[in-house]
CSV table of C-alpha atoms in Angstrom, one decimal:
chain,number,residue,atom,x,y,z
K,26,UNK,CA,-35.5,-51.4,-77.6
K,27,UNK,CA,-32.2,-50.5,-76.6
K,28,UNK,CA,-30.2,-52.8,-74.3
K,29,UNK,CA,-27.4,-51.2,-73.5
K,30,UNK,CA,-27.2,-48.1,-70.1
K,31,UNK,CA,-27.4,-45.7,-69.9
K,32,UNK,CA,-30.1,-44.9,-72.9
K,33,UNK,CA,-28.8,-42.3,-74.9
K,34,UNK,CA,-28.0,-41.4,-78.5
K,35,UNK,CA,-24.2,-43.1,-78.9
K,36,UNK,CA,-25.9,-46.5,-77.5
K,37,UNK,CA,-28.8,-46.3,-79.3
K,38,UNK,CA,-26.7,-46.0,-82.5
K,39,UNK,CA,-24.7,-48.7,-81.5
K,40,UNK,CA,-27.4,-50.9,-80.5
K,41,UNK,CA,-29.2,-50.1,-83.6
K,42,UNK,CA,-25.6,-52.0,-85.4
K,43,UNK,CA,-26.0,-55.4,-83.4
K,44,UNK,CA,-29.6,-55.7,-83.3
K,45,UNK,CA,-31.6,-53.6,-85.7
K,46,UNK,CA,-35.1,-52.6,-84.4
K,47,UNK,CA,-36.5,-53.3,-87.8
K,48,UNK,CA,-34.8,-57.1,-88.3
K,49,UNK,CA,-37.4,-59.2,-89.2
K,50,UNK,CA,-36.3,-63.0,-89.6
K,51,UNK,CA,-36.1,-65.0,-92.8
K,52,UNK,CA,-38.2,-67.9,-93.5
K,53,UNK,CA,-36.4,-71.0,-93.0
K,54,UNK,CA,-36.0,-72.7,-96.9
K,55,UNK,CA,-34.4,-76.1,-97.2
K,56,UNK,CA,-31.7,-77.9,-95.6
K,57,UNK,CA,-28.4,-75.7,-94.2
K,58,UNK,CA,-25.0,-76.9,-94.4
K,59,UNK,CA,-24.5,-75.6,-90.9
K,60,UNK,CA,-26.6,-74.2,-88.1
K,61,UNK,CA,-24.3,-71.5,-86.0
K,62,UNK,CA,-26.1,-71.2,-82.4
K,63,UNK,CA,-24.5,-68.1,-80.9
K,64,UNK,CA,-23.3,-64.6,-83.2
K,65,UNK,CA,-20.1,-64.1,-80.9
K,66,UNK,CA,-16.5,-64.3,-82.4
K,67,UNK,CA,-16.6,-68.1,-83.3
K,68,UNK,CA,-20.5,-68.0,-84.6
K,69,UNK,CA,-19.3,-65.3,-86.9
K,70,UNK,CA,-16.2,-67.1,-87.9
K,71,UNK,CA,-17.9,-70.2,-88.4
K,72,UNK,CA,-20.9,-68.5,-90.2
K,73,UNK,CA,-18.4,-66.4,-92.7
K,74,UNK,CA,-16.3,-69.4,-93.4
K,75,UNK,CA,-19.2,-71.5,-94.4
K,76,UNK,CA,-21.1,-68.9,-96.3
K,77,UNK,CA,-17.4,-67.8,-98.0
K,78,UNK,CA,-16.9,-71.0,-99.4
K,79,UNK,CA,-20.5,-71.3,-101.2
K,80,UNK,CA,-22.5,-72.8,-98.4
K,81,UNK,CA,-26.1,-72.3,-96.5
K,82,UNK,CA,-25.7,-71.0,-93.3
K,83,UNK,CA,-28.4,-69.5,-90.5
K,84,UNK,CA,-27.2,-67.6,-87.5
K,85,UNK,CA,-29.2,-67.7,-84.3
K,86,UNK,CA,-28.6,-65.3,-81.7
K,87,UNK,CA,-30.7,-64.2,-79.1
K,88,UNK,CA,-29.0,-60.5,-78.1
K,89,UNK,CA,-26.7,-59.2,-80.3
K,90,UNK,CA,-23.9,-59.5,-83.0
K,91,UNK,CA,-20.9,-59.4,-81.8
K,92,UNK,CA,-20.7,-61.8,-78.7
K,93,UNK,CA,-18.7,-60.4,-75.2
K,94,UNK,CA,-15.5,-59.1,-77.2
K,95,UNK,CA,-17.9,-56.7,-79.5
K,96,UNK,CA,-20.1,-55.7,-77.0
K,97,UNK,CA,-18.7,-56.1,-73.8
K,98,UNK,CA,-15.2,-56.6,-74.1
K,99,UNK,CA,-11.8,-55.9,-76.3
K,100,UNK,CA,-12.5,-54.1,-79.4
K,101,UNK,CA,-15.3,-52.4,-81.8
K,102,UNK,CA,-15.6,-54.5,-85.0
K,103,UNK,CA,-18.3,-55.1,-88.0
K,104,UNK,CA,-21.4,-57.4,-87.6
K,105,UNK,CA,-21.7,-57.9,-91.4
K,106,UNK,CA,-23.9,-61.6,-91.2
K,107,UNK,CA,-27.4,-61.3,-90.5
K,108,UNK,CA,-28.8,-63.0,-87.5
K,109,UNK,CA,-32.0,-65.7,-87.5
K,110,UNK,CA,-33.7,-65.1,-83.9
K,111,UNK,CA,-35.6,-68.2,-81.9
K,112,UNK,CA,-38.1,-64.7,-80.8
K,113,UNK,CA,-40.7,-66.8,-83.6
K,114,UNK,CA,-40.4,-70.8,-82.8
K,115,UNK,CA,-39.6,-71.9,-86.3
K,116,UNK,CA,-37.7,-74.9,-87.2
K,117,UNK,CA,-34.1,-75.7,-88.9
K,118,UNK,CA,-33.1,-78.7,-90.5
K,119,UNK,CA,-29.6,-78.9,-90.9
K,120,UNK,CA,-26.4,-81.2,-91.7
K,121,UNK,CA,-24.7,-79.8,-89.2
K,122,UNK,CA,-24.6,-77.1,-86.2
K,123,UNK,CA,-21.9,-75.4,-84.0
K,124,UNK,CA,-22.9,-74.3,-80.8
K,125,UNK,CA,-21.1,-71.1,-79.8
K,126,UNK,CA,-23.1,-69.3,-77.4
K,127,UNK,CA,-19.7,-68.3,-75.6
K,128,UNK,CA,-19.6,-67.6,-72.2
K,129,UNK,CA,-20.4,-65.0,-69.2
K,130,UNK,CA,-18.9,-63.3,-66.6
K,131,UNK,CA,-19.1,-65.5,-63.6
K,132,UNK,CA,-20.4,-64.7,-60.0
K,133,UNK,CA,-19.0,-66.1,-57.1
K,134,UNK,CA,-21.7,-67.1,-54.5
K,135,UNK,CA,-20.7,-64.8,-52.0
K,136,UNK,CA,-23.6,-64.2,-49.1
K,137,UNK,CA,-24.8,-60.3,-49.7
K,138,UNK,CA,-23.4,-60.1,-53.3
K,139,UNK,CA,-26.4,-60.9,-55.1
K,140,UNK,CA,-28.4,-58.2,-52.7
K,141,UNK,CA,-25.9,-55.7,-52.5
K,142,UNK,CA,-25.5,-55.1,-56.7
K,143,UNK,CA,-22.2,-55.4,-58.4
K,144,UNK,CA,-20.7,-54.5,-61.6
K,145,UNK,CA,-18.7,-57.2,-63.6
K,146,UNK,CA,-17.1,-56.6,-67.2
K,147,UNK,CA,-20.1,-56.5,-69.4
K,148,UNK,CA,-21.9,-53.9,-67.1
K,149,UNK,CA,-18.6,-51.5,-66.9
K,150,UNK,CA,-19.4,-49.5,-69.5
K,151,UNK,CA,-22.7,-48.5,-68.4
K,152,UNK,CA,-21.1,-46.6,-65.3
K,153,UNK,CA,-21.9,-42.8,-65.9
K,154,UNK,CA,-19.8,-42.1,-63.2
K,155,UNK,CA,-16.4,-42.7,-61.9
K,156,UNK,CA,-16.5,-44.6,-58.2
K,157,UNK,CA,-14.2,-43.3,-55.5
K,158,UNK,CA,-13.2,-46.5,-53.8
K,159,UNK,CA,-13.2,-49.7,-56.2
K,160,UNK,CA,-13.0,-52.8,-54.8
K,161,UNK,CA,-12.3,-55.7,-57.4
K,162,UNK,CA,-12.5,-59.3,-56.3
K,163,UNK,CA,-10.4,-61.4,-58.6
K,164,UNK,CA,-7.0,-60.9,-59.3
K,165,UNK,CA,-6.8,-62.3,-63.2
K,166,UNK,CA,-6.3,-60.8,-66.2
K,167,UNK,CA,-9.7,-58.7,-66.3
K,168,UNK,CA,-9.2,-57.8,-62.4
K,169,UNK,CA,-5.4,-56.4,-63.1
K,170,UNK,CA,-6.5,-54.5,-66.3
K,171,UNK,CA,-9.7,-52.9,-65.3
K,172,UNK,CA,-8.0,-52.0,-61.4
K,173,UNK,CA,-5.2,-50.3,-63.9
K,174,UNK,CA,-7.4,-48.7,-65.7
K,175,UNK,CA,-9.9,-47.4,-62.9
K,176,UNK,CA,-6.7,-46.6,-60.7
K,177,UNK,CA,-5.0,-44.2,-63.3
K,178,UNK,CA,-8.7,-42.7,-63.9
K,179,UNK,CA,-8.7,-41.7,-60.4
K,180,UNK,CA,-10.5,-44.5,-58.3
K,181,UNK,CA,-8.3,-45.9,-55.4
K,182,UNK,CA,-8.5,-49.7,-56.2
K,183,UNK,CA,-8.4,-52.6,-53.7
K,184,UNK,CA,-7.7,-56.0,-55.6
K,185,UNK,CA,-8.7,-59.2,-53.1
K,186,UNK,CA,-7.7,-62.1,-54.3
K,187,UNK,CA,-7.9,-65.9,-52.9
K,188,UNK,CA,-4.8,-66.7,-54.3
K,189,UNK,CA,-1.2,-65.8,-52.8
K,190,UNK,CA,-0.4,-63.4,-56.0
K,191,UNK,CA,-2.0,-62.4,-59.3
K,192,UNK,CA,-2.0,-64.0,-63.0
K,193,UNK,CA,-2.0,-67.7,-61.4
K,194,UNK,CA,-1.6,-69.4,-64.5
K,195,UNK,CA,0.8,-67.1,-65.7
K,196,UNK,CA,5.3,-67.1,-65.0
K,197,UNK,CA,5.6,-66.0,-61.1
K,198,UNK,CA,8.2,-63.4,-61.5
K,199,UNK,CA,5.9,-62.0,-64.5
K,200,UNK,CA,3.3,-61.9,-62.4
K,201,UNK,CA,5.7,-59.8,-59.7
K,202,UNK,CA,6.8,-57.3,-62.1
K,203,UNK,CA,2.8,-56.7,-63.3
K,204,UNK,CA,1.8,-56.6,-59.3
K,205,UNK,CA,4.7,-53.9,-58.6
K,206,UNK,CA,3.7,-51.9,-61.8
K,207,UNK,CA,0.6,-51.5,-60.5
K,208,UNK,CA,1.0,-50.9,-56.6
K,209,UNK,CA,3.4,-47.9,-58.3
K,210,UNK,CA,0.4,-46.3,-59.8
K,211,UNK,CA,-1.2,-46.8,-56.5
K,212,UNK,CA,-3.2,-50.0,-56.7
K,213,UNK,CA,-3.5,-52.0,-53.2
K,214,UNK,CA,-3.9,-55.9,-52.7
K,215,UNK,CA,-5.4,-58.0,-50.7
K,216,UNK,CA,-4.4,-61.3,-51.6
K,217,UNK,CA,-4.2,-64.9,-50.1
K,218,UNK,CA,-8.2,-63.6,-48.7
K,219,UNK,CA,-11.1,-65.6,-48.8
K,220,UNK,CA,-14.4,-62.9,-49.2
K,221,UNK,CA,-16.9,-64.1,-46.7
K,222,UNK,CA,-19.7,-61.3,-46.8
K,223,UNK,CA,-20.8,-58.2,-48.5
K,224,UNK,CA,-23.5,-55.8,-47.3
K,225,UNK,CA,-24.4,-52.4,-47.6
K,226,UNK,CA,-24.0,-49.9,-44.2
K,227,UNK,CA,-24.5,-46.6,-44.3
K,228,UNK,CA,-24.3,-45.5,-47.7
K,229,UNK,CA,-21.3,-47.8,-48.5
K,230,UNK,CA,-20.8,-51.1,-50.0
K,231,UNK,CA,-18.8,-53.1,-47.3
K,232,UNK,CA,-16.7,-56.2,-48.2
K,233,UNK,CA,-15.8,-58.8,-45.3
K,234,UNK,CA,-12.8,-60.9,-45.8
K,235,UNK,CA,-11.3,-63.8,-44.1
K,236,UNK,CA,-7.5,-63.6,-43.9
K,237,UNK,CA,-6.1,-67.4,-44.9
K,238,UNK,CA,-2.8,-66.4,-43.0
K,239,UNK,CA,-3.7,-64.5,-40.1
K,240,UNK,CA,-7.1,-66.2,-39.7
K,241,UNK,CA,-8.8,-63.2,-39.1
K,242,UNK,CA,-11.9,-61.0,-40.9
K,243,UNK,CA,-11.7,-57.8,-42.3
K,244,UNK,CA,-13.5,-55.6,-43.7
K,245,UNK,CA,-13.0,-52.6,-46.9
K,246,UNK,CA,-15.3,-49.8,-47.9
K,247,UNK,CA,-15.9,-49.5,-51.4
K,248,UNK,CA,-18.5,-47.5,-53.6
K,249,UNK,CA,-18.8,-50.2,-56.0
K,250,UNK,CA,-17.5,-54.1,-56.3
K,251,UNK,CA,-16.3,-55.4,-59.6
K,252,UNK,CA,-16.7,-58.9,-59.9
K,253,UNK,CA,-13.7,-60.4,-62.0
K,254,UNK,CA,-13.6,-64.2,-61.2
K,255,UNK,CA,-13.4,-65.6,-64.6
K,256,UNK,CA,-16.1,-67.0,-66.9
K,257,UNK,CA,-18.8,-69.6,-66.9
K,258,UNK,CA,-19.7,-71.0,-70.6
K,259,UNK,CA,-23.4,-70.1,-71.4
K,260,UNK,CA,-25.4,-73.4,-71.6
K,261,UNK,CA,-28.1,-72.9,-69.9
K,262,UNK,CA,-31.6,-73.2,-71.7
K,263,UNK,CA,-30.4,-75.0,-75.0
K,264,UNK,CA,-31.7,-77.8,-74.7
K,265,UNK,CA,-28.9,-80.3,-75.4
K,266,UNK,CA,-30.0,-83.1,-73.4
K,267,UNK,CA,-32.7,-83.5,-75.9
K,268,UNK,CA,-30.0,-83.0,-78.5
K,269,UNK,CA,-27.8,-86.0,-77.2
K,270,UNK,CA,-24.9,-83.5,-76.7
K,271,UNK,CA,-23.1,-83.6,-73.1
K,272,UNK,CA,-21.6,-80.8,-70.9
K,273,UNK,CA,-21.0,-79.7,-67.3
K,274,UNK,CA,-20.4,-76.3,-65.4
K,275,UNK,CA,-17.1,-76.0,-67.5
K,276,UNK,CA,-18.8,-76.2,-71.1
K,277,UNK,CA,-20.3,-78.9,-73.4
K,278,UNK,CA,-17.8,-81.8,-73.8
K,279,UNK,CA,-15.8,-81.7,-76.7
K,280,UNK,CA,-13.2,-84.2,-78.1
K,281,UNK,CA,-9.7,-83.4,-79.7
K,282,UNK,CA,-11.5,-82.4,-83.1
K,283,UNK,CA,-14.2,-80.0,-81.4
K,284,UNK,CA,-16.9,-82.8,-81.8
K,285,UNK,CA,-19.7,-82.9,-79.5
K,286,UNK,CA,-21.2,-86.8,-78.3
K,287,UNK,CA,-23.7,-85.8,-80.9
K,288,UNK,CA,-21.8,-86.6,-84.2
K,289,UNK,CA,-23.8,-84.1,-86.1
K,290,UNK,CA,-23.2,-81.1,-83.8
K,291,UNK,CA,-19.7,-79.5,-82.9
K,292,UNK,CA,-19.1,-76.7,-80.4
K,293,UNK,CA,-16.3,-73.8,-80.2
K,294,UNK,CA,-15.6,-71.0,-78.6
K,295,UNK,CA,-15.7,-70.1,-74.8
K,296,UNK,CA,-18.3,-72.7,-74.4
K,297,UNK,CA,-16.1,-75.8,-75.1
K,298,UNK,CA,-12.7,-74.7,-74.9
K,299,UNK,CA,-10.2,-73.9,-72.1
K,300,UNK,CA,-8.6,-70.9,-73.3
K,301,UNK,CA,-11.4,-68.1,-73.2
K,302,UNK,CA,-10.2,-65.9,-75.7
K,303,UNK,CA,-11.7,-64.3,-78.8
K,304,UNK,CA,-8.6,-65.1,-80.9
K,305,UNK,CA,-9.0,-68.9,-79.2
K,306,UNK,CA,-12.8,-68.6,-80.0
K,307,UNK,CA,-11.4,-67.9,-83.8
K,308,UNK,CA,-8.8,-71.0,-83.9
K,309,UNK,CA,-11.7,-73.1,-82.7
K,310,UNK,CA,-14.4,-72.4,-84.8
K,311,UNK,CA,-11.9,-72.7,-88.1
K,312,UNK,CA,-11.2,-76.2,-86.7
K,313,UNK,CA,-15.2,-77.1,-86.2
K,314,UNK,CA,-15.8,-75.9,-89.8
K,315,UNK,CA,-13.3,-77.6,-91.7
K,316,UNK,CA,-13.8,-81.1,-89.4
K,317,UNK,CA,-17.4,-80.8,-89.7
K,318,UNK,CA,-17.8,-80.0,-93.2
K,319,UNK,CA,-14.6,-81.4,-95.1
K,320,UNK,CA,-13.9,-84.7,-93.3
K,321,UNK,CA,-10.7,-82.7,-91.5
K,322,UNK,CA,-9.1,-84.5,-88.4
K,323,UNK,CA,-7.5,-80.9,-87.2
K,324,UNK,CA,-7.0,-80.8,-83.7
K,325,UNK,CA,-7.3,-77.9,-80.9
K,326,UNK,CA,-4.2,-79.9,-78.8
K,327,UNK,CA,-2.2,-78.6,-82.1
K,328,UNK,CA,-2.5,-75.2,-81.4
K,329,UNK,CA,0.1,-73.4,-79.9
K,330,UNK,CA,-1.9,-70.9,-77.9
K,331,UNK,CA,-0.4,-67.5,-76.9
K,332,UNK,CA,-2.7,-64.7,-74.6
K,333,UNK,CA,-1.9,-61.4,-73.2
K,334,UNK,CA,-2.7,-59.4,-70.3
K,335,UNK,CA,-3.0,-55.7,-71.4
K,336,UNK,CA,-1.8,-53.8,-68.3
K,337,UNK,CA,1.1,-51.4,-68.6
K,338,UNK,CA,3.7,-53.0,-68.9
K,339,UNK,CA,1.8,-56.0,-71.0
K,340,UNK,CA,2.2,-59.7,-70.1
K,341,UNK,CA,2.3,-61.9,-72.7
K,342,UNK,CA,2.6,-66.1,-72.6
K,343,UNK,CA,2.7,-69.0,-74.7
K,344,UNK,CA,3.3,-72.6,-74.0
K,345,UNK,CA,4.6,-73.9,-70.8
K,346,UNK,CA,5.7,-71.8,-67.9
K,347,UNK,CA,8.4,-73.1,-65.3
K,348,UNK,CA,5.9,-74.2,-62.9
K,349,UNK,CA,3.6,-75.9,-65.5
K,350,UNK,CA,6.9,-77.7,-67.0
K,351,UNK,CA,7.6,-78.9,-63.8
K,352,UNK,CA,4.2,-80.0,-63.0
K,353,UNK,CA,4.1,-82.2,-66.2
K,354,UNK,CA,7.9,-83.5,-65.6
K,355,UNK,CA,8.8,-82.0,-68.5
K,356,UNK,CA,12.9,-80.8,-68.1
K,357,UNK,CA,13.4,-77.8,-69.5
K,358,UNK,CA,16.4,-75.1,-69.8
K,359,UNK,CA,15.8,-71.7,-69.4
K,360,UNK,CA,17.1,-68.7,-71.7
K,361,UNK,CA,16.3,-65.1,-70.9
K,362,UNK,CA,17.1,-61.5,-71.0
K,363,UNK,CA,16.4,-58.3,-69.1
K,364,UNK,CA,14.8,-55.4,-70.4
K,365,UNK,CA,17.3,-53.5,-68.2
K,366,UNK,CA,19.7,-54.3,-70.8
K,367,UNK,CA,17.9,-54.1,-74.1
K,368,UNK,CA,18.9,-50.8,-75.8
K,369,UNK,CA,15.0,-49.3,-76.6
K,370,UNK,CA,13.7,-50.2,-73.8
K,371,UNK,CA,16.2,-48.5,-71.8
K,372,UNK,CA,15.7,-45.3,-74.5
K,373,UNK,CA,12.1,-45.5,-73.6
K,374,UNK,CA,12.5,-45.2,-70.2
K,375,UNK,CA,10.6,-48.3,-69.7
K,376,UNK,CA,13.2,-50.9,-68.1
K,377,UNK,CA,10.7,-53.1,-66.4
K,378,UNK,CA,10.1,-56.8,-67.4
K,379,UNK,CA,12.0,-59.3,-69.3
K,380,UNK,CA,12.1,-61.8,-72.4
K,381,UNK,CA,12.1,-65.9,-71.0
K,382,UNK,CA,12.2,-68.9,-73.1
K,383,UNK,CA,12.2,-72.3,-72.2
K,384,UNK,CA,13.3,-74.9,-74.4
K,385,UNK,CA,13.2,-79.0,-73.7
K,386,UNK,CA,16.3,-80.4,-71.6
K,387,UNK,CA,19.4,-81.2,-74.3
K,388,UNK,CA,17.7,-79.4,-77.6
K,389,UNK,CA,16.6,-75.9,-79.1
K,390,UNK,CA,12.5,-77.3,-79.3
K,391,UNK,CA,11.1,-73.8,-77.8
K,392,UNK,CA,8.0,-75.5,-75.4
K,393,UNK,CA,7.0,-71.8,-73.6
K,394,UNK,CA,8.0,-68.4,-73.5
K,395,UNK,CA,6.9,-65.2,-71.4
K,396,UNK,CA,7.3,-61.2,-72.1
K,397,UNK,CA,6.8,-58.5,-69.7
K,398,UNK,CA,7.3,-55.1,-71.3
K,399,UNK,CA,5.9,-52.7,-74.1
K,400,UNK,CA,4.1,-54.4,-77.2
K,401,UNK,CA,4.7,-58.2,-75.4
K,402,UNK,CA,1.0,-58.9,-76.7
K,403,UNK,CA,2.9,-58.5,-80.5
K,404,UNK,CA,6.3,-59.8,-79.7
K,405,UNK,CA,4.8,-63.0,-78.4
K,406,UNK,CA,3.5,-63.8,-81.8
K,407,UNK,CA,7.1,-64.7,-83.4
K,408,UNK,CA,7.9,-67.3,-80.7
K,409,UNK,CA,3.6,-68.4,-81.6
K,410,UNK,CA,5.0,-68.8,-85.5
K,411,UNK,CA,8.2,-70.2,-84.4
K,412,UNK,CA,6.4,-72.9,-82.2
K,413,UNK,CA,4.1,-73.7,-84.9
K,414,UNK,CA,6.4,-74.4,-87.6
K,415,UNK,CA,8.7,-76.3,-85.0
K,416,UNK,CA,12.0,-73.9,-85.2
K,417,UNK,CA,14.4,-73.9,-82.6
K,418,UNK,CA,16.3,-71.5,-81.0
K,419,UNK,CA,19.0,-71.8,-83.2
K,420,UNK,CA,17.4,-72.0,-86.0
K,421,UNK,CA,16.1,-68.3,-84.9
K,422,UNK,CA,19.6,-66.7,-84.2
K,423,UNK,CA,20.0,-66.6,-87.9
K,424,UNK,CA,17.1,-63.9,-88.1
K,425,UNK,CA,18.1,-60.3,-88.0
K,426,UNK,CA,15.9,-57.8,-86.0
K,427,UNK,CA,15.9,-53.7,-86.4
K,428,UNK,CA,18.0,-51.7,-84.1
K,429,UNK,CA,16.7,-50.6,-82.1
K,430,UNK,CA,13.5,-52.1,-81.2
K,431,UNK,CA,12.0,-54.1,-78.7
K,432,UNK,CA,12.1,-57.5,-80.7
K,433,UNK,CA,15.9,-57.3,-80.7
K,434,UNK,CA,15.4,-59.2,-77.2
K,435,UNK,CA,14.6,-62.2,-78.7
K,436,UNK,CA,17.7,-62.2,-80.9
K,437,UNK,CA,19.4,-61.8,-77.3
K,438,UNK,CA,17.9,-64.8,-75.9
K,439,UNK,CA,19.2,-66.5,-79.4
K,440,UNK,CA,22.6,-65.5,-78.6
K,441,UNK,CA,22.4,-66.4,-74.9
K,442,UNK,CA,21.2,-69.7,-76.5
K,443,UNK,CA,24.0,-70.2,-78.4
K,444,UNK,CA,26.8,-69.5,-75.5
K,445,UNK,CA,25.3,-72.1,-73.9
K,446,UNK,CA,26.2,-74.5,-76.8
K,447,UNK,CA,29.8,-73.3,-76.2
K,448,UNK,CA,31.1,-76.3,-73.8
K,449,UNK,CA,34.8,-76.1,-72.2
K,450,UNK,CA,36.1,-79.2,-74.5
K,451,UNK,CA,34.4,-76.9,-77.8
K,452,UNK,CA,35.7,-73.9,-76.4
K,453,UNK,CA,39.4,-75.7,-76.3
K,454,UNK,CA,38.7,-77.2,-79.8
K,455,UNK,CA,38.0,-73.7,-81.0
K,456,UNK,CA,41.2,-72.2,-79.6
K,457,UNK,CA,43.3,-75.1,-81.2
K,458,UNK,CA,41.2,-74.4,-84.4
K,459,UNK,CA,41.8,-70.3,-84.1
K,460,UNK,CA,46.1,-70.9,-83.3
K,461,UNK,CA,46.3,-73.0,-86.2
K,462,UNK,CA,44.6,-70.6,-88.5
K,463,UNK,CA,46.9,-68.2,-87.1
C-alpha cells in the first residue's frame, strides 16, 4: 500500500523504507524497559538510547518511521529500529513508556477551507505541479520558507498573516531584514489581515480577508492555499484518560523532568514540549530516557534552545530577544555588528543582516542572541555552547576565528563588548599608566 502521491516508483521505494509491505509484528515476550508510542525523531531517539544501552524496547507506530521531519519535513535520514504496529490488538507490559506521537500541521477553522481543499506542509510534496498564484496563510517559519521557495520556483506568492509582521517570536528588525529579502525576490504580504472566507469561483480558489486597519474585506485569487499556522500535538485517540496521563489542545502535560501525571509514563517531543523542533524533539527524549530509566532529575528549563528559519538570508535565535527581555523585566545590554561591515560577507556580496547579543545589565552572562545572514543556522551554535557552559562575552574575545569567514562577527561583537568595559575614569587610568611606561 503506498501512502505517499502521487503513486509512482521513487515513492513506492521510499514508502517501501518507512513501512515495509511485508512487516509482520513480533510477538510481544516479557516485560520492556520502555514502551516508545510514536517512531518520529524523539521515539527513535528514545528507542536507540534504550536499546544502545542493553535494554528491551518496542516501538509502536501507526504510519511510518521517521515522524514529520523524515517524511514530511527537513531532511532524508535512516529508519534503522523496527516498528511494533497496534494494526493486531496485542498487549504490552512495560516499566515504562514515552509517548511521542509528535504533532500535525494545524488548520485554522476558516469557513470554506475545509470544502475548498488546501495543501499544508506534509501534502507539499505530493504537488505534481507547480501553482501559478500561491496564497500562504501564516507568516512563520514554514510560511516564509516554503513562500521563498515557491516564489523563486516561479509561483507569485501572497503571504496573509494576522499579525503586523512575520517571525513573531522572533528579533523585529530580524524579522524586517527576512521580510525585505523576500518582497526582493518578489514575495507580496498581506499582513495585520484576519482571513474570513474561502470559496471556490470560477475555476479559482478565492480567499476573503478582513483588513484589522482599514476595516474592510478583501479578497485574492490563488490556484492553491497553503496552510502554515503552526502545529497541533497529536493526541487524539490514545487513550490517556484511561492511562491517568493529562493534556489539553497544547500537548499532554509535562513537568520540568518530562514526567507525565502518570509516574510511569513520560512524554517528549512536539507533543509535550514548546519548541517544535526535531533537534528539540531530540533534547527531550534524551532527557525522558535518562529520568525515566536512571533516576536523572535533568531538566528541559536547562536547555538553552537555539532554532533557525531557513530562508535566504537564514535567521537564527537563541535565548531572549529584546522584546521577550523586556517582557520578563529582565535588563539587558545590547552588543552587535553589521554584516555591512564584516569582511566575507561583504566579499560574498551578501551584506544583509546582522550579528546581536544581549547580555544581562552590568555583566558578560550572554541571555540571547540573533543572526541574520549566510550559515546563521551554524553560527548560532557557538553562542548555544557558550550559553551552555555559562561563558561570557569576555571570556569569548580570547577565541581566535579564521579570516575571513562569517564567524569572525562574533569576535566583533567580543571586541565591541570589550570597548564598552573601557569607562572614561579607566580610559584616564590607562593614559597615566601608558605616559609612565613611556
Amino acid at each position: 500500500m503506498n501512502l505517499q502521491l502521487p503513486d509512482d516508483a521513487h515513492n513506492a521505494r521510499w514508502v517501501a523504507n518507512v513501512r515495509p509491505s511485508d512487516w509482520r509484528n513480533p510477538t510481544p515476550a516479557g516485560r520492556y524497559n520502555m514502551v516508545v508510542l510514536g517512531a518520529g525523531s524523539a521515539g527513535l531517539v528514545c528507542a536507540a538510547g534504550v536499546a544502545g544501552l542493553g535494554g528491551k524496547v518496542a516501538v509502536i507506530e501507526k504510519q511510518m518511521l521517521g515522524g514529520d521531519c523524515l517524511n514530511t519535513g527537513c531532511v532524508p535520514s535512516r529508519a534503522p529500529l523496527r516498528p511494533a504496529h497496534f494494526i493486531g490488538g496485542q498487549t504490552l507490559r512495560f516499566s515504562k513508556a514515552v509517548i511521542a506521537t509528535g504533532s500535525r500541521a494545524a488548520v485554522p477553522p476558516i469557513p470554506g477551507l475545509q470544502e475548498t481543499g488546501f495543501i499544508t506542509n506534509e501534502s507539499v510534496f505530493n504537488l505534481t505541479e507547480l501553482p501559478r498564484r500561491l496564497a500562504i496563510i501564516g507568516g512563520g517559519p514554514i510560511g516564509c520558507e516554503m513562500a521563498q521557495a515557491f516564489q523563486n520556483l516561479g509561483s507569485q506568492v501572497t503571504v496573509l498573516s494576522h499579525a503586523p509582521g512575520i517571525r513573531g517570536r522572533d528579533d523585529v528588525d530580524a524579522a524586517r531584514v527576512i521580510q525585505r529579502a523576500l518582497e526582493t525576490d518578489g514575495v507580496q504580504f498581506r499582513l495585520g489581515v484576519e482571513p474570513a472566507r474561502v470559496e471556490r469561483l470560477n475555476g479559482e480558489v478565492v480567499v476573503h480577508w478582513e483588513d484589522k486597519s482599514q476595516s474592510q474585506r478583501q479578497s485574492l485569487g490563488a490556484d492553491a492555499v497553503l496552510v502554515a499556522t503552526g502545529r497541533a500535538p497529536q493526541v487524539e485517540g490514545l487513550d490517556l484518560e484511561r492511562a491517568g496521563v493529562a493534556y489539553t489542545r497544547r500537548g499532554v502535560t509535562v513537568d520540568d523532568h518530562m514526567r507525565t501525571t502518570s509516574s510511569r509514563i513520560y512524554a517528549a517531543g512536539d507533543v509535550a514540549y514548546k519548541y517544535q523542533f526535531t533537534h528539540t524533539a531530540d533534547a527531550t527524549a534524551r532527557i525522558a530516557v535518562q529520568n525515566a530509566l536512571f533516576f536523572g532529575r535533568r531538566r528541559a528549563s536547562d536547555l538553552n534552545v537555539p532554532w533557525c528559519t531557513y530562508t535566504d538570508p537564514e535567521l537564527a535565535q537563541v535565548g531572549l530577544t529584546e522584546a521577550e527581555a523586556r517582557a520578563r523585566g529582565v535588563a539587558v545590554t545590547l552588543f552587535d555588528f553589521p554584516n555591512a561591515d564584516l569582511d566575507r560577507a561583504v566579499t560574498d556580496g551578501e551584506t544583509e543582516g546582522f550579528i546581536k547579543v544581549l547580555v544581562k545589565a552590568g555583566s558578560d552572562k550572554i541571555v540571547g542572541a540573533t543572526i541574520v545572514g549566510r550559515r546563521a543556522g551554524d553560527m548560532i551554535s557557538e553562542v548555544t555552547v557558550a550559553m551552555a557552559g555559562k561563558v561570557g562575552l569576555a571570556q569569548l574575545t580570547t577565541l581566535i576565528h579564521p579570516y575571513p569567514t562569517r564567524s569572525e562577527g562574533l569576535k566583533k561583537v567580543t571586541d565591541a563588548y570589550n570597548r564598552s568595559r573601557l569607562t572614561p575614569r579607566v580610559k584616564s587610568l590607562f593614559v597615566k599608566f601608558l605616559a609612565w611606561r613611556r
